[in-house]
Amino acid sequence: PELRDLVSNMTDEDIWKLNRGGHDPHKVYAAYHAAQNHKGSPTVIIAKTIKGYGMGKSGESINTTHQQKKLDLNDMYYFRDRFNIPITDKQVENLEFYKPDEKSEEIQYIKERRKQLGGFIPTRRTKTKALKTPATEIFESSYLASGDRELSTTMALVNMLTKILRDKEYSSRLVPIIPDEARTFGMEGFFQKIGIYAHEGQKYEPVDSEQLSSYREDKSGQVLEEGITEAGAMSSWIAAGTSYSNHNIEMIPIYLFYSMFGFQRIGDFAWAAGDTQCRGFLIGATSGRTTLAGEGLQHQDGHSLIMASTIPNCVTYDPTFSYELAVIFEDGLKRMHEKQENIFYYITTLNENYKHPAMPKGVKKEDILKGMYLFKEINNKGKTKVQLLGSGAILNEVIRAAEILSSDFGIDSDIWSVTSFNELRKDAIEIERKNLLNPDKKPEKTYIEKCFEKRTGPFIAATDYIRILSEGIRNYVPGTYVTLGTDGFGRSDTRKNLRKFFEVNKEFIVYSTLSTLVKEQKIASKVATDAMKKYNIDPKKPIPTKL
């Protein structure tokens, strides 16, 4: 009787038109109105809805709605009729979108509501006030030789950042972010200079308070020292890297981390950074599978550059020398913060100390940035000549191998510093596509082809990363191409032993070159077999990937 009384004034048609509360605009409005006008306590609105509402027999009120890939024609007619969408049968069949006229009551209502709520959201600012790149003098000191001083590329980067902090326009825009390893990276000088951000300031006396570079927290500190939380550090980096769009303030976030604990741990955040058009620097410090010696498979990175390569707007580099790093970093500042390109950089740096040469005469900055340049030619009128490619930590092994090939075997070589296999591959794919789409025009040459145009092979490439990195350019190398890399798990051992184990040391580079020359019938096989014995290379040694 009570239910009958509730609908006593309704016809059968009215009853059939009754809707679930969550789909009834009058009920939703009434509930919202009641919630707004209720004072003194929170209001919870429980709105009952139907899964797959409006899909008819294809999916309405059916558990498998999420698996429904498409509607048949009758279901689409039903959907149109049910929601009074003014389109013809033909438009339904063509799956045409319908948008009410700009002057329609619906559009006017939506725009008025949005206006009252502060405008359209989400909205995106693509440009902000550009930052002029710091004076070139800041970077030019890195073009010089280090003399007798040995340093790592991580330390070279910290030296550069210290100089940039003296630039009035840039100093307040830098956001150094460290998850845990400030002293490992030699960044303790930042503690006193710009302080570590702490929203309540420093509440204790640090154990190193009597030292010159003691731990200093400050309400206005600039360093974000996040503790051991890569996800939190990356989130801070994204917040600063999208500040130009969200807050109209161009910031320069620089997040330094153990390279193994970057993309591998926060890969989805890195993808989100690309998606949100983030700008900034990710620094994979202590990079290279054999370079971070003694820390085993958890720490030794041989694949972060491959992970980074999956993000379209991530620009990656693996420099060896401080002048390469300076050229790359300056260009990154110019592209992201002066030209305002929506890209971000992943640069690997090393913890291995060695002497750094001056930038060779004739080397162009643009060649370093393109991904490869001729570092040195060894021309002693040898029996034959080879092309040796190296990057990051292993370039020094390649240089030593070239010297051995010349002095012990009379083989000349061209030594190529590959600052980015990934950027070389991007260029090659772009040119390849351009040629594919223009069959009536003379094919353009890739940058790799231009570099090797007048060079004779074979081509031997060695890196501190798994071989797929250097394999990425195989299609564009005009000759026999042999790649050496660090496929397999890391090991706790010395750099020397690790490089021997992974077969990327100078001796194995020499042997690989000789073995390849044998296959090309340019030298006798005895030369290679003698070298195998000389360098104690065991042909029965298990491949590193199976250990």
PDB file of C-alpha atoms in Angstrom, residues 205-420:
ATOM      1  CA  GLU A 205      73.108  19.491  15.575  1.00  0.00           C
ATOM      2  CA  PRO A 206      74.542  17.263  12.824  1.00  0.00           C
ATOM      3  CA  VAL A 207      77.385  14.913  13.686  1.00  0.00           C
ATOM      4  CA  ASP A 208      79.626  16.743  11.183  1.00  0.00           C
ATOM      5  CA  SER A 209      78.827  20.227  12.531  1.00  0.00           C
ATOM      6  CA  GLU A 210      82.501  21.114  13.012  1.00  0.00           C
ATOM      7  CA  GLN A 211      83.342  20.363   9.388  1.00  0.00           C
ATOM      8  CA  LEU A 212      83.469  22.980   6.648  1.00  0.00           C
ATOM      9  CA  SER A 213      80.743  21.247   4.598  1.00  0.00           C
ATOM     10  CA  SER A 214      78.492  20.145   7.422  1.00  0.00           C
ATOM     11  CA  TYR A 215      74.903  19.048   6.926  1.00  0.00           C
ATOM     12  CA  ARG A 216      72.736  22.204   6.972  1.00  0.00           C
ATOM     13  CA  GLU A 217      68.956  22.204   6.716  1.00  0.00           C
ATOM     14  CA  ASP A 218      67.074  25.450   6.177  1.00  0.00           C
ATOM     15  CA  LYS A 219      63.518  26.652   5.559  1.00  0.00           C
ATOM     16  CA  SER A 220      64.798  28.376   2.419  1.00  0.00           C
ATOM     17  CA  GLY A 221      67.166  25.555   1.450  1.00  0.00           C
ATOM     18  CA  GLN A 222      67.461  24.637  -2.210  1.00  0.00           C
ATOM     19  CA  VAL A 223      68.716  21.043  -2.239  1.00  0.00           C
ATOM     20  CA  LEU A 224      65.990  18.408  -2.005  1.00  0.00           C
ATOM     21  CA  GLU A 225      67.601  15.602   0.005  1.00  0.00           C
ATOM     22  CA  GLU A 226      64.825  13.045  -0.137  1.00  0.00           C
ATOM     23  CA  GLY A 227      66.172  10.150   1.894  1.00  0.00           C
ATOM     24  CA  ILE A 228      66.020   6.705   0.340  1.00  0.00           C
ATOM     25  CA  THR A 229      62.893   7.232  -1.728  1.00  0.00           C
ATOM     26  CA  GLU A 230      63.438   7.293  -5.467  1.00  0.00           C
ATOM     27  CA  ALA A 231      59.690   7.626  -6.076  1.00  0.00           C
ATOM     28  CA  GLY A 232      59.529  10.743  -3.896  1.00  0.00           C
ATOM     29  CA  ALA A 233      62.638  12.237  -5.488  1.00  0.00           C
ATOM     30  CA  MET A 234      61.292  11.603  -8.999  1.00  0.00           C
ATOM     31  CA  SER A 235      57.950  13.145  -8.046  1.00  0.00           C
ATOM     32  CA  SER A 236      59.760  16.268  -6.848  1.00  0.00           C
ATOM     33  CA  TRP A 237      61.697  16.326 -10.131  1.00  0.00           C
ATOM     34  CA  ILE A 238      58.480  16.127 -12.160  1.00  0.00           C
ATOM     35  CA  ALA A 239      56.903  18.894 -10.051  1.00  0.00           C
ATOM     36  CA  ALA A 240      59.868  21.200 -10.725  1.00  0.00           C
ATOM     37  CA  GLY A 241      60.143  20.088 -14.354  1.00  0.00           C
ATOM     38  CA  THR A 242      56.510  20.979 -15.090  1.00  0.00           C
ATOM     39  CA  SER A 243      56.593  24.218 -13.086  1.00  0.00           C
ATOM     40  CA  TYR A 244      56.922  26.234 -16.318  1.00  0.00           C
ATOM     41  CA  SER A 245      53.475  25.010 -17.357  1.00  0.00           C
ATOM     42  CA  ASN A 246      51.711  24.777 -14.001  1.00  0.00           C
ATOM     43  CA  HIS A 247      53.090  27.905 -12.327  1.00  0.00           C
ATOM     44  CA  ASN A 248      54.652  29.947 -15.166  1.00  0.00           C
ATOM     45  CA  ILE A 249      58.062  29.608 -13.495  1.00  0.00           C
ATOM     46  CA  GLU A 250      60.938  27.998 -15.378  1.00  0.00           C
ATOM     47  CA  MET A 251      62.840  25.719 -12.996  1.00  0.00           C
ATOM     48  CA  ILE A 252      65.866  23.507 -13.702  1.00  0.00           C
ATOM     49  CA  PRO A 253      65.567  20.251 -11.776  1.00  0.00           C
ATOM     50  CA  ILE A 254      68.690  18.080 -11.674  1.00  0.00           C
ATOM     51  CA  TYR A 255      68.111  14.695 -10.098  1.00  0.00           C
ATOM     52  CA  LEU A 256      71.276  12.673  -9.431  1.00  0.00           C
ATOM     53  CA  PHE A 257      70.954   9.002  -8.553  1.00  0.00           C
ATOM     54  CA  TYR A 258      72.722   5.674  -8.809  1.00  0.00           C
ATOM     55  CA  SER A 259      71.911   4.893 -12.425  1.00  0.00           C
ATOM     56  CA  MET A 260      70.603   1.414 -11.548  1.00  0.00           C
ATOM     57  CA  PHE A 261      68.036   3.022  -9.244  1.00  0.00           C
ATOM     58  CA  GLY A 262      66.544   5.344 -11.830  1.00  0.00           C
ATOM     59  CA  PHE A 263      64.430   4.027 -14.688  1.00  0.00           C
ATOM     60  CA  GLN A 264      64.429   0.497 -13.276  1.00  0.00           C
ATOM     61  CA  ARG A 265      62.730   1.639 -10.069  1.00  0.00           C
ATOM     62  CA  ILE A 266      60.548   4.505 -11.244  1.00  0.00           C
ATOM     63  CA  GLY A 267      59.958   3.617 -14.890  1.00  0.00           C
ATOM     64  CA  ASP A 268      56.312   4.644 -14.908  1.00  0.00           C
ATOM     65  CA  PHE A 269      57.185   8.026 -13.379  1.00  0.00           C
ATOM     66  CA  ALA A 270      59.757   8.536 -16.152  1.00  0.00           C
ATOM     67  CA  TRP A 271      57.080   7.739 -18.740  1.00  0.00           C
ATOM     68  CA  ALA A 272      54.739  10.198 -16.981  1.00  0.00           C
ATOM     69  CA  ALA A 273      57.495  12.827 -17.181  1.00  0.00           C
ATOM     70  CA  GLY A 274      57.503  12.408 -20.941  1.00  0.00           C
ATOM     71  CA  ASP A 275      53.715  12.477 -21.042  1.00  0.00           C
ATOM     72  CA  THR A 276      53.562  15.719 -19.026  1.00  0.00           C
ATOM     73  CA  GLN A 277      56.262  17.347 -21.202  1.00  0.00           C
ATOM     74  CA  CYS A 278      58.668  17.662 -18.291  1.00  0.00           C
ATOM     75  CA  ARG A 279      61.934  19.597 -18.673  1.00  0.00           C
ATOM     76  CA  GLY A 280      65.066  18.889 -16.665  1.00  0.00           C
ATOM     77  CA  PHE A 281      68.100  16.677 -16.189  1.00  0.00           C
ATOM     78  CA  LEU A 282      68.202  13.121 -14.910  1.00  0.00           C
ATOM     79  CA  ILE A 283      71.771  12.152 -14.056  1.00  0.00           C
ATOM     80  CA  GLY A 284      72.536   8.438 -13.891  1.00  0.00           C
ATOM     81  CA  ALA A 285      75.637   8.682 -11.745  1.00  0.00           C
ATOM     82  CA  THR A 286      77.938   5.736 -10.989  1.00  0.00           C
ATOM     83  CA  SER A 287      76.828   4.287 -14.323  1.00  0.00           C
ATOM     84  CA  GLY A 288      78.226   1.321 -16.211  1.00  0.00           C
ATOM     85  CA  ARG A 289      78.060  -2.367 -15.318  1.00  0.00           C
ATOM     86  CA  THR A 290      81.813  -2.671 -14.707  1.00  0.00           C
ATOM     87  CA  THR A 291      82.491   0.852 -13.469  1.00  0.00           C
ATOM     88  CA  LEU A 292      80.665   0.759 -10.134  1.00  0.00           C
ATOM     89  CA  ALA A 293      83.043  -1.913  -8.917  1.00  0.00           C
ATOM     90  CA  GLY A 294      82.362  -4.250  -6.022  1.00  0.00           C
ATOM     91  CA  GLU A 295      78.630  -3.637  -5.591  1.00  0.00           C
ATOM     92  CA  GLY A 296      77.205  -6.625  -7.403  1.00  0.00           C
ATOM     93  CA  LEU A 297      74.170  -7.160  -9.554  1.00  0.00           C
ATOM     94  CA  GLN A 298      71.837  -4.926  -7.537  1.00  0.00           C
ATOM     95  CA  HIS A 299      73.868  -1.795  -8.238  1.00  0.00           C
ATOM     96  CA  GLN A 300      75.690  -2.338 -11.523  1.00  0.00           C
ATOM     97  CA  ASP A 301      73.769  -0.709 -14.352  1.00  0.00           C
ATOM     98  CA  GLY A 302      74.117  -1.966 -17.887  1.00  0.00           C
ATOM     99  CA  HIS A 303      70.730  -1.066 -19.314  1.00  0.00           C
ATOM    100  CA  SER A 304      69.389   2.309 -18.083  1.00  0.00           C
ATOM    101  CA  LEU A 305      70.159   3.900 -21.459  1.00  0.00           C
ATOM    102  CA  ILE A 306      68.016   1.264 -23.157  1.00  0.00           C
ATOM    103  CA  MET A 307      65.127   1.986 -20.780  1.00  0.00           C
ATOM    104  CA  ALA A 308      65.512   5.722 -21.362  1.00  0.00           C
ATOM    105  CA  SER A 309      65.409   5.186 -25.129  1.00  0.00           C
ATOM    106  CA  THR A 310      61.786   4.006 -24.912  1.00  0.00           C
ATOM    107  CA  ILE A 311      60.604   7.522 -23.999  1.00  0.00           C
ATOM    108  CA  PRO A 312      60.270   9.578 -27.220  1.00  0.00           C
ATOM    109  CA  ASN A 313      61.167  12.969 -25.738  1.00  0.00           C
ATOM    110  CA  CYS A 314      64.031  11.757 -23.541  1.00  0.00           C
ATOM    111  CA  VAL A 315      67.436  12.805 -24.928  1.00  0.00           C
ATOM    112  CA  THR A 316      70.201  10.456 -23.766  1.00  0.00           C
ATOM    113  CA  TYR A 317      73.988  10.723 -23.594  1.00  0.00           C
ATOM    114  CA  ASP A 318      76.850   8.601 -22.267  1.00  0.00           C
ATOM    115  CA  PRO A 319      79.877  10.950 -22.207  1.00  0.00           C
ATOM    116  CA  THR A 320      83.439   9.988 -21.299  1.00  0.00           C
ATOM    117  CA  PHE A 321      85.245  13.302 -20.945  1.00  0.00           C
ATOM    118  CA  SER A 322      84.438  16.539 -19.134  1.00  0.00           C
ATOM    119  CA  TYR A 323      84.392  18.596 -22.361  1.00  0.00           C
ATOM    120  CA  GLU A 324      81.743  16.256 -23.818  1.00  0.00           C
ATOM    121  CA  LEU A 325      79.671  16.622 -20.660  1.00  0.00           C
ATOM    122  CA  ALA A 326      80.008  20.424 -20.732  1.00  0.00           C
ATOM    123  CA  VAL A 327      78.904  20.648 -24.378  1.00  0.00           C
ATOM    124  CA  ILE A 328      75.923  18.362 -23.704  1.00  0.00           C
ATOM    125  CA  PHE A 329      74.843  20.120 -20.507  1.00  0.00           C
ATOM    126  CA  GLU A 330      75.073  23.597 -22.039  1.00  0.00           C
ATOM    127  CA  ASP A 331      73.035  22.442 -25.028  1.00  0.00           C
ATOM    128  CA  GLY A 332      70.446  20.934 -22.692  1.00  0.00           C
ATOM    129  CA  LEU A 333      70.020  24.251 -20.882  1.00  0.00           C
ATOM    130  CA  LYS A 334      69.692  26.054 -24.201  1.00  0.00           C
ATOM    131  CA  ARG A 335      67.180  23.627 -25.726  1.00  0.00           C
ATOM    132  CA  MET A 336      64.963  23.189 -22.671  1.00  0.00           C
ATOM    133  CA  HIS A 337      65.083  26.531 -20.911  1.00  0.00           C
ATOM    134  CA  GLU A 338      65.935  29.071 -23.619  1.00  0.00           C
ATOM    135  CA  LYS A 339      64.333  27.541 -26.725  1.00  0.00           C
ATOM    136  CA  GLN A 340      61.734  25.848 -24.478  1.00  0.00           C
ATOM    137  CA  GLU A 341      61.668  22.484 -26.207  1.00  0.00           C
ATOM    138  CA  ASN A 342      59.543  19.923 -24.415  1.00  0.00           C
ATOM    139  CA  ILE A 343      62.283  17.372 -23.846  1.00  0.00           C
ATOM    140  CA  PHE A 344      64.251  16.099 -20.886  1.00  0.00           C
ATOM    141  CA  TYR A 345      67.789  14.740 -20.639  1.00  0.00           C
ATOM    142  CA  TYR A 346      69.194  11.527 -19.246  1.00  0.00           C
ATOM    143  CA  ILE A 347      72.978  11.765 -18.914  1.00  0.00           C
ATOM    144  CA  THR A 348      75.123   8.996 -17.475  1.00  0.00           C
ATOM    145  CA  THR A 349      78.160   9.956 -15.401  1.00  0.00           C
ATOM    146  CA  LEU A 350      80.893   7.821 -13.848  1.00  0.00           C
ATOM    147  CA  ASN A 351      82.598   7.372 -10.495  1.00  0.00           C
ATOM    148  CA  GLU A 352      85.863   6.262 -12.114  1.00  0.00           C
ATOM    149  CA  ASN A 353      88.694   8.786 -11.791  1.00  0.00           C
ATOM    150  CA  TYR A 354      91.002   9.324 -14.768  1.00  0.00           C
ATOM    151  CA  LYS A 355      92.763  12.152 -16.602  1.00  0.00           C
ATOM    152  CA  HIS A 356      90.653  14.123 -19.041  1.00  0.00           C
ATOM    153  CA  PRO A 357      92.123  15.414 -22.318  1.00  0.00           C
ATOM    154  CA  ALA A 358      91.377  18.812 -23.792  1.00  0.00           C
ATOM    155  CA  MET A 359      88.774  18.961 -26.525  1.00  0.00           C
ATOM    156  CA  PRO A 360      90.658  17.859 -29.667  1.00  0.00           C
ATOM    157  CA  LYS A 361      91.209  20.512 -32.310  1.00  0.00           C
ATOM    158  CA  GLY A 362      88.718  20.291 -35.132  1.00  0.00           C
ATOM    159  CA  VAL A 363      86.028  18.583 -33.058  1.00  0.00           C
ATOM    160  CA  LYS A 364      82.702  20.348 -33.540  1.00  0.00           C
ATOM    161  CA  LYS A 365      80.210  20.721 -30.731  1.00  0.00           C
ATOM    162  CA  GLU A 366      77.379  19.717 -33.049  1.00  0.00           C
ATOM    163  CA  ASP A 367      79.107  16.383 -33.738  1.00  0.00           C
ATOM    164  CA  ILE A 368      79.345  15.648 -30.018  1.00  0.00           C
ATOM    165  CA  LEU A 369      75.629  16.439 -29.772  1.00  0.00           C
ATOM    166  CA  LYS A 370      74.712  14.316 -32.788  1.00  0.00           C
ATOM    167  CA  GLY A 371      76.116  11.318 -30.975  1.00  0.00           C
ATOM    168  CA  MET A 372      79.556  10.553 -32.442  1.00  0.00           C
ATOM    169  CA  TYR A 373      82.780  12.226 -33.497  1.00  0.00           C
ATOM    170  CA  LEU A 374      86.287  11.220 -34.532  1.00  0.00           C
ATOM    171  CA  PHE A 375      88.340  11.423 -31.345  1.00  0.00           C
ATOM    172  CA  LYS A 376      91.698  10.341 -32.735  1.00  0.00           C
ATOM    173  CA  GLU A 377      93.327   8.804 -35.800  1.00  0.00           C
ATOM    174  CA  ILE A 378      96.273   6.440 -35.521  1.00  0.00           C
ATOM    175  CA  ASN A 379      98.045   6.423 -38.883  1.00  0.00           C
ATOM    176  CA  ASN A 380     101.382   4.635 -38.822  1.00  0.00           C
ATOM    177  CA  LYS A 381     100.999   3.185 -42.303  1.00  0.00           C
ATOM    178  CA  GLY A 382      99.999  -0.138 -40.812  1.00  0.00           C
ATOM    179  CA  LYS A 383      98.973  -3.329 -42.604  1.00  0.00           C
ATOM    180  CA  THR A 384      95.311  -2.433 -42.441  1.00  0.00           C
ATOM    181  CA  LYS A 385      92.928  -0.084 -40.672  1.00  0.00           C
ATOM    182  CA  VAL A 386      89.913  -0.548 -38.397  1.00  0.00           C
ATOM    183  CA  GLN A 387      87.211   1.652 -36.897  1.00  0.00           C
ATOM    184  CA  LEU A 388      86.920   1.463 -33.096  1.00  0.00           C
ATOM    185  CA  LEU A 389      83.829   2.854 -31.356  1.00  0.00           C
ATOM    186  CA  GLY A 390      83.528   3.378 -27.606  1.00  0.00           C
ATOM    187  CA  SER A 391      81.394   5.267 -25.126  1.00  0.00           C
ATOM    188  CA  GLY A 392      81.322   6.135 -21.440  1.00  0.00           C
ATOM    189  CA  ALA A 393      83.764   4.235 -19.270  1.00  0.00           C
ATOM    190  CA  ILE A 394      84.826   1.836 -22.009  1.00  0.00           C
ATOM    191  CA  LEU A 395      86.101   4.499 -24.424  1.00  0.00           C
ATOM    192  CA  ASN A 396      89.341   4.569 -22.420  1.00  0.00           C
ATOM    193  CA  GLU A 397      89.661   0.802 -22.947  1.00  0.00           C
ATOM    194  CA  VAL A 398      89.104   1.374 -26.677  1.00  0.00           C
ATOM    195  CA  ILE A 399      91.835   4.041 -26.762  1.00  0.00           C
ATOM    196  CA  ARG A 400      94.302   1.668 -25.057  1.00  0.00           C
ATOM    197  CA  ALA A 401      93.285  -1.137 -27.430  1.00  0.00           C
ATOM    198  CA  ALA A 402      94.016   1.108 -30.423  1.00  0.00           C
ATOM    199  CA  GLU A 403      97.501   1.812 -29.073  1.00  0.00           C
ATOM    200  CA  ILE A 404      98.172  -1.935 -28.639  1.00  0.00           C
ATOM    201  CA  LEU A 405      96.904  -2.707 -32.148  1.00  0.00           C
ATOM    202  CA  SER A 406      99.301  -0.125 -33.522  1.00  0.00           C
ATOM    203  CA  SER A 407     102.390  -0.948 -31.445  1.00  0.00           C
ATOM    204  CA  ASP A 408     102.087  -4.757 -31.277  1.00  0.00           C
ATOM    205  CA  PHE A 409     100.303  -5.651 -34.507  1.00  0.00           C
ATOM    206  CA  GLY A 410     100.932  -2.777 -36.910  1.00  0.00           C
ATOM    207  CA  ILE A 411      97.230  -2.078 -37.360  1.00  0.00           C
ATOM    208  CA  ASP A 412      96.011   1.512 -37.648  1.00  0.00           C
ATOM    209  CA  SER A 413      92.662   2.693 -36.350  1.00  0.00           C
ATOM    210  CA  ASP A 414      90.219   5.539 -36.152  1.00  0.00           C
ATOM    211  CA  ILE A 415      88.857   6.028 -32.632  1.00  0.00           C
ATOM    212  CA  TRP A 416      85.270   7.239 -32.424  1.00  0.00           C
ATOM    213  CA  SER A 417      83.763   8.599 -29.241  1.00  0.00           C
ATOM    214  CA  VAL A 418      80.080   7.692 -29.299  1.00  0.00           C
ATOM    215  CA  THR A 419      78.333  10.068 -26.931  1.00  0.00           C
ATOM    216  CA  SER A 420      74.917   8.616 -27.771  1.00  0.00           C
TER     217      SER A 420
END
